[in-house]
Amino acid sequence: MTTIKGGNYFMQNAVKQKLKNGEYATGAFIGFHSPSLAEMLGHSGFDFVVIDNEHGPLSWGEVEEMIRAVELTGAVPIVRVAYDQSDIQKALDRGAMGLHVPMVNTKEDAEAVVQKAKFPPVGKRGTAYSVRSSKYGKGGGNAYLQQSNDAILIAVHIETPEAVDNIDEIMSVAGIDICYIGPTDLSVTMGYSVEGPDHPEVQAAMNRVMAAGQKHGVAVGIQVGGASAIPQKQQWGAPYIGVAVTPVLYAALDEVVKAGKQLNQVK
C-alpha cells in the first residue's frame, strides 16, 4: 500500500518485508479482467495478487483497475509483464508494487530488468511525476524515486535449461528479489511436456535453483496447483508461493458438481 503524509511520499512493500524477515508469502495469479475477483483474492488473505498480463488479454486500463482493487484489501499488487521495457514502465507507473518477468535466461537479461525497473542512479526507468504511482504528481520528487527503488519487488522467471545453467550468475545481480520457477514452462523447454514437472530431471533442475537460492541468499518462488503442494515447496526452501486462481476455482466447483450429480445416484 502507498500513502501520502506531510507532503512526502511513503511507499512500502509488505511482501518484501516478509521475505527479509524469513517469513513465507503466498499469492494468487489472475489472468483475466475481473476487479471484483482480484479484490476477493486480496480479502481472502493472500499476501499478494499477480495480475497476469503476459498471458492475459488485458488492456493497461484494465490492469490499472485491478491494481486499485487489490490495493483496497491491503494485499500487494504485482503485474506479470511480457519481457518488454514499455510493459515494465506501464505496470509500475500504474501502481504495481512488483513485477514478474518471464523467460529471464542470463545475467544480462536480469540486469536489463533491473535497469528497466529502477530509477537513476540505480537504473534507467523513465521519470514522470504525473502518473498514478506518484499520486499524479502529489507525491513526486526524490522521496518517490528512492522509495520506489527500495520497495518495488522484482521476480524473474526461471523457465528454461539455459536459465538453470546460469542461475548463479542471475542470482548475483543486485536488485533481483526472487527467482521464480515456472514448473510447466521448465518441463516443456526441457523436453518433458508429457511427463511434466514430476520428471526426475525437471525435479533435479528445480532443486538446483533451490540450492542456489540458499547459497546466494536470494528467495526462490514457485508456482503450485493448489493447497496440497504448498508444504512440500516450503520444505524445499521456497518462501514465495504462487497459485493460479483457475485450477483452484475448478477444483472447488468440481466438488460441488460431483456432490450434486451424486444425488441422482442415490434415488
Coordinates of C-alpha atoms in Angstrom, one line a residue:
M1 CA 0.0 0.0 0.0
T2 CA 1.1 3.6 -0.5
T3 CA 0.2 6.7 1.4
I4 CA 0.9 10.4 1.3
K5 CA 1.7 12.2 4.5
G6 CA 3.1 15.6 5.2
G7 CA 3.8 16.3 1.5
N8 CA 6.3 13.4 1.3
Y9 CA 5.9 10.0 -0.5
F10 CA 5.8 6.9 1.6
M11 CA 5.9 3.5 -0.2
Q12 CA 6.1 0.1 1.5
N13 CA 6.0 -3.5 0.3
A14 CA 4.8 -6.0 2.9
V15 CA 5.9 -9.0 0.8
K16 CA 9.5 -7.7 0.5
Q17 CA 9.5 -7.2 4.3
K18 CA 8.1 -10.7 4.9
L19 CA 10.9 -12.2 2.8
K20 CA 13.5 -10.2 4.6
N21 CA 12.1 -11.4 7.9
G22 CA 12.4 -15.0 6.8
E23 CA 8.6 -15.4 6.5
Y24 CA 6.6 -17.0 3.8
A25 CA 4.4 -15.1 1.3
T26 CA 1.6 -16.7 -0.7
G27 CA -0.3 -15.2 -3.6
A28 CA -2.7 -15.8 -6.4
F29 CA -2.4 -15.3 -10.2
I30 CA -5.3 -14.0 -12.2
G31 CA -5.1 -13.6 -15.9
F32 CA -8.5 -12.2 -16.9
H33 CA -10.3 -8.9 -16.3
S34 CA -12.2 -9.0 -13.0
P35 CA -11.5 -6.3 -10.5
S36 CA -14.1 -7.9 -8.2
L37 CA -12.3 -11.3 -8.2
A38 CA -9.0 -9.6 -7.7
E39 CA -10.4 -7.8 -4.7
M40 CA -11.8 -11.1 -3.4
L41 CA -8.4 -12.7 -3.7
G42 CA -7.0 -9.9 -1.5
H43 CA -9.8 -10.1 1.0
S44 CA -9.2 -13.9 1.2
G45 CA -5.9 -13.3 2.9
F46 CA -3.3 -13.7 0.1
D47 CA -0.2 -11.6 0.7
F48 CA 0.0 -10.6 -3.0
V49 CA -2.1 -10.9 -6.2
V50 CA -0.3 -11.2 -9.5
I51 CA -2.2 -9.7 -12.5
D52 CA -1.0 -11.8 -15.4
N53 CA -0.6 -9.5 -18.4
E54 CA 1.9 -11.9 -20.1
H55 CA -0.8 -14.5 -21.0
G56 CA -3.9 -12.5 -20.0
P57 CA -5.8 -10.4 -22.6
L58 CA -5.8 -7.2 -20.5
S59 CA -5.6 -3.6 -21.6
W60 CA -3.5 -1.3 -19.5
G61 CA -6.6 0.5 -18.3
E62 CA -8.0 -2.9 -17.1
V63 CA -4.7 -3.7 -15.4
E64 CA -4.9 -0.3 -13.5
E65 CA -8.5 -1.1 -12.4
M66 CA -7.3 -4.5 -10.9
I67 CA -4.3 -2.9 -9.2
R68 CA -6.7 -0.5 -7.5
A69 CA -8.9 -3.4 -6.4
V70 CA -6.0 -5.3 -4.9
E71 CA -4.8 -2.2 -3.1
L72 CA -8.2 -1.8 -1.3
T73 CA -7.5 -5.1 0.5
G74 CA -4.0 -4.4 1.7
A75 CA -2.5 -7.2 -0.5
V76 CA 0.4 -6.3 -2.7
P77 CA -0.5 -5.8 -6.4
I78 CA 2.1 -7.3 -8.7
V79 CA 2.0 -7.5 -12.5
R80 CA 3.4 -10.2 -14.7
V81 CA 4.6 -8.5 -17.8
A82 CA 6.0 -9.5 -21.2
Y83 CA 9.8 -9.1 -21.4
D84 CA 9.5 -5.6 -22.7
Q85 CA 10.7 -2.2 -21.5
S86 CA 7.4 -0.4 -22.1
D87 CA 5.4 -3.1 -20.3
I88 CA 7.6 -2.7 -17.2
Q89 CA 7.3 1.1 -17.3
K90 CA 3.5 1.0 -17.8
A91 CA 2.9 -1.6 -15.0
L92 CA 5.0 0.4 -12.4
D93 CA 3.5 3.8 -13.5
R94 CA 0.0 2.4 -12.8
G95 CA 0.9 1.5 -9.3
A96 CA 2.2 -2.1 -9.4
M97 CA 4.4 -2.8 -6.4
G98 CA 6.1 -5.7 -8.0
L99 CA 7.0 -7.3 -11.3
H100 CA 7.1 -10.9 -12.6
V101 CA 9.2 -11.0 -15.7
P102 CA 9.2 -14.2 -17.8
M103 CA 12.0 -16.1 -19.6
V104 CA 15.0 -14.5 -17.9
N105 CA 17.8 -16.7 -19.1
T106 CA 21.0 -14.9 -18.5
K107 CA 22.8 -12.5 -16.2
E108 CA 22.4 -9.9 -18.9
D109 CA 18.6 -10.5 -19.0
A110 CA 18.4 -10.0 -15.3
E111 CA 20.5 -6.8 -15.4
A112 CA 18.2 -5.4 -18.1
V113 CA 15.1 -6.0 -16.0
V114 CA 16.7 -4.1 -13.0
Q115 CA 17.7 -1.3 -15.4
K116 CA 14.1 -1.0 -16.7
A117 CA 12.5 -1.2 -13.2
K118 CA 14.7 1.2 -11.2
F119 CA 15.1 4.9 -11.4
P120 CA 18.5 6.6 -11.8
P121 CA 21.1 6.3 -10.5
V122 CA 20.4 2.6 -10.0
G123 CA 18.6 2.0 -13.3
K124 CA 17.2 3.8 -16.3
R125 CA 13.5 3.9 -15.6
G126 CA 11.8 6.9 -17.1
T127 CA 10.7 9.5 -14.6
A128 CA 7.2 11.1 -14.6
Y129 CA 5.6 12.6 -11.6
S130 CA 2.1 12.9 -13.2
V131 CA 1.5 9.1 -13.1
R132 CA -0.7 7.2 -10.7
S133 CA 2.3 5.6 -8.8
S134 CA 3.3 9.1 -7.6
K135 CA -0.3 10.1 -6.9
Y136 CA -0.5 12.1 -10.2
G137 CA 2.2 14.5 -9.0
K138 CA 1.1 14.8 -5.4
G139 CA 3.8 12.6 -4.2
G140 CA 6.7 13.0 -6.7
G141 CA 10.2 14.1 -6.0
N142 CA 13.3 12.5 -4.6
A143 CA 11.5 10.6 -1.9
Y144 CA 9.3 8.9 -4.6
L145 CA 12.3 7.9 -6.6
Q146 CA 14.3 6.5 -3.7
Q147 CA 11.4 4.7 -2.1
S148 CA 10.2 3.2 -5.4
N149 CA 13.7 1.8 -6.0
D150 CA 13.6 0.2 -2.5
A151 CA 10.0 -1.0 -2.4
I152 CA 9.4 -2.5 -5.9
L153 CA 9.7 -6.3 -5.9
I154 CA 11.4 -7.9 -8.9
A155 CA 10.8 -11.6 -9.6
V156 CA 12.5 -13.1 -12.6
H157 CA 11.1 -16.4 -14.0
I158 CA 13.4 -19.4 -14.3
E159 CA 11.8 -21.4 -17.1
T160 CA 14.4 -22.9 -19.4
P161 CA 17.5 -25.1 -19.1
E162 CA 19.6 -22.1 -20.0
A163 CA 18.3 -20.2 -17.0
V164 CA 19.0 -23.1 -14.7
D165 CA 22.6 -23.3 -16.1
N166 CA 23.0 -19.6 -15.5
I167 CA 21.3 -19.5 -12.1
D168 CA 24.3 -18.5 -10.1
E169 CA 25.0 -15.5 -12.4
I170 CA 21.4 -14.5 -12.4
M171 CA 21.2 -14.5 -8.6
S172 CA 24.3 -12.4 -8.4
V173 CA 22.5 -9.4 -10.0
A174 CA 21.7 -6.7 -7.4
G175 CA 18.0 -5.8 -7.4
I176 CA 16.7 -9.3 -8.1
D177 CA 14.5 -10.2 -5.2
I178 CA 13.1 -13.6 -6.3
C179 CA 13.9 -16.3 -8.8
Y180 CA 10.6 -17.8 -9.6
I181 CA 10.4 -21.3 -11.0
G182 CA 7.8 -21.9 -13.7
P183 CA 7.4 -25.7 -13.5
T184 CA 5.3 -26.1 -16.6
D185 CA 7.5 -23.9 -18.8
L186 CA 10.6 -25.6 -17.4
S187 CA 9.3 -29.1 -18.1
V188 CA 8.3 -28.1 -21.7
T189 CA 11.5 -26.4 -22.5
M190 CA 13.4 -29.3 -21.1
G191 CA 11.5 -31.7 -23.5
Y192 CA 9.2 -33.3 -20.9
S193 CA 5.8 -31.8 -21.9
V194 CA 4.2 -35.2 -21.4
E195 CA 5.8 -36.2 -18.1
G196 CA 5.6 -32.6 -16.8
P197 CA 7.3 -31.2 -13.6
D198 CA 7.4 -34.6 -11.9
H199 CA 10.0 -35.9 -14.3
P200 CA 13.3 -36.6 -12.3
E201 CA 15.4 -34.3 -14.5
V202 CA 12.9 -31.4 -14.0
Q203 CA 12.9 -32.1 -10.3
A204 CA 16.7 -32.0 -10.3
A205 CA 16.7 -28.7 -12.2
M206 CA 14.3 -27.2 -9.7
N207 CA 16.5 -28.5 -6.8
R208 CA 19.5 -26.7 -8.4
V209 CA 17.6 -23.4 -8.3
M210 CA 16.6 -24.0 -4.7
A211 CA 20.2 -24.8 -3.7
A212 CA 21.4 -21.7 -5.5
G213 CA 18.9 -19.6 -3.6
Q214 CA 20.2 -20.8 -0.3
K215 CA 23.8 -20.2 -1.5
H216 CA 23.2 -16.6 -2.6
G217 CA 20.5 -15.6 -0.1
V218 CA 18.0 -15.0 -2.9
A219 CA 14.4 -16.0 -2.3
V220 CA 13.1 -18.7 -4.6
G221 CA 9.5 -18.7 -5.7
I222 CA 7.4 -21.4 -7.3
Q223 CA 4.0 -22.0 -8.9
V224 CA 1.8 -24.6 -7.4
G225 CA -1.5 -26.1 -8.4
G226 CA -3.3 -26.0 -5.1
A227 CA -3.0 -26.2 -1.3
S228 CA -1.8 -29.7 -1.1
A229 CA 1.5 -28.8 -2.9
I230 CA 2.4 -25.9 -0.6
P231 CA 4.0 -27.8 2.3
Q232 CA 6.4 -29.7 0.0
K233 CA 7.5 -26.4 -1.7
Q234 CA 8.1 -24.8 1.7
Q235 CA 10.2 -27.8 2.8
W236 CA 12.2 -27.3 -0.4
G237 CA 13.0 -23.8 0.8
A238 CA 10.7 -21.7 -1.4
P239 CA 9.3 -18.9 0.7
Y240 CA 7.3 -17.3 -2.1
I241 CA 4.4 -19.4 -3.4
G242 CA 2.0 -18.6 -6.2
V243 CA -1.1 -20.3 -7.2
A244 CA -3.2 -19.8 -10.4
V245 CA -6.8 -19.0 -9.5
T246 CA -8.4 -21.0 -12.3
P247 CA -7.4 -24.6 -11.2
V248 CA -8.3 -23.7 -7.6
L249 CA -11.8 -22.5 -8.7
Y250 CA -12.3 -25.6 -10.9
A251 CA -11.3 -27.9 -8.0
A252 CA -13.9 -26.3 -5.7
L253 CA -16.5 -26.2 -8.4
D254 CA -15.9 -29.8 -9.4
E255 CA -16.6 -30.9 -5.8
V256 CA -19.9 -29.1 -5.8
V257 CA -20.9 -30.5 -9.2
K258 CA -19.8 -34.0 -8.2
A259 CA -21.9 -33.8 -5.0
G260 CA -24.9 -32.6 -7.0
K261 CA -24.7 -35.4 -9.5
Q262 CA -24.4 -38.0 -6.8
L263 CA -27.9 -37.0 -5.7
N264 CA -29.3 -38.8 -8.7
Q265 CA -27.3 -41.9 -7.9
V266 CA -28.9 -42.5 -4.5
K267 CA -32.5 -42.4 -5.7

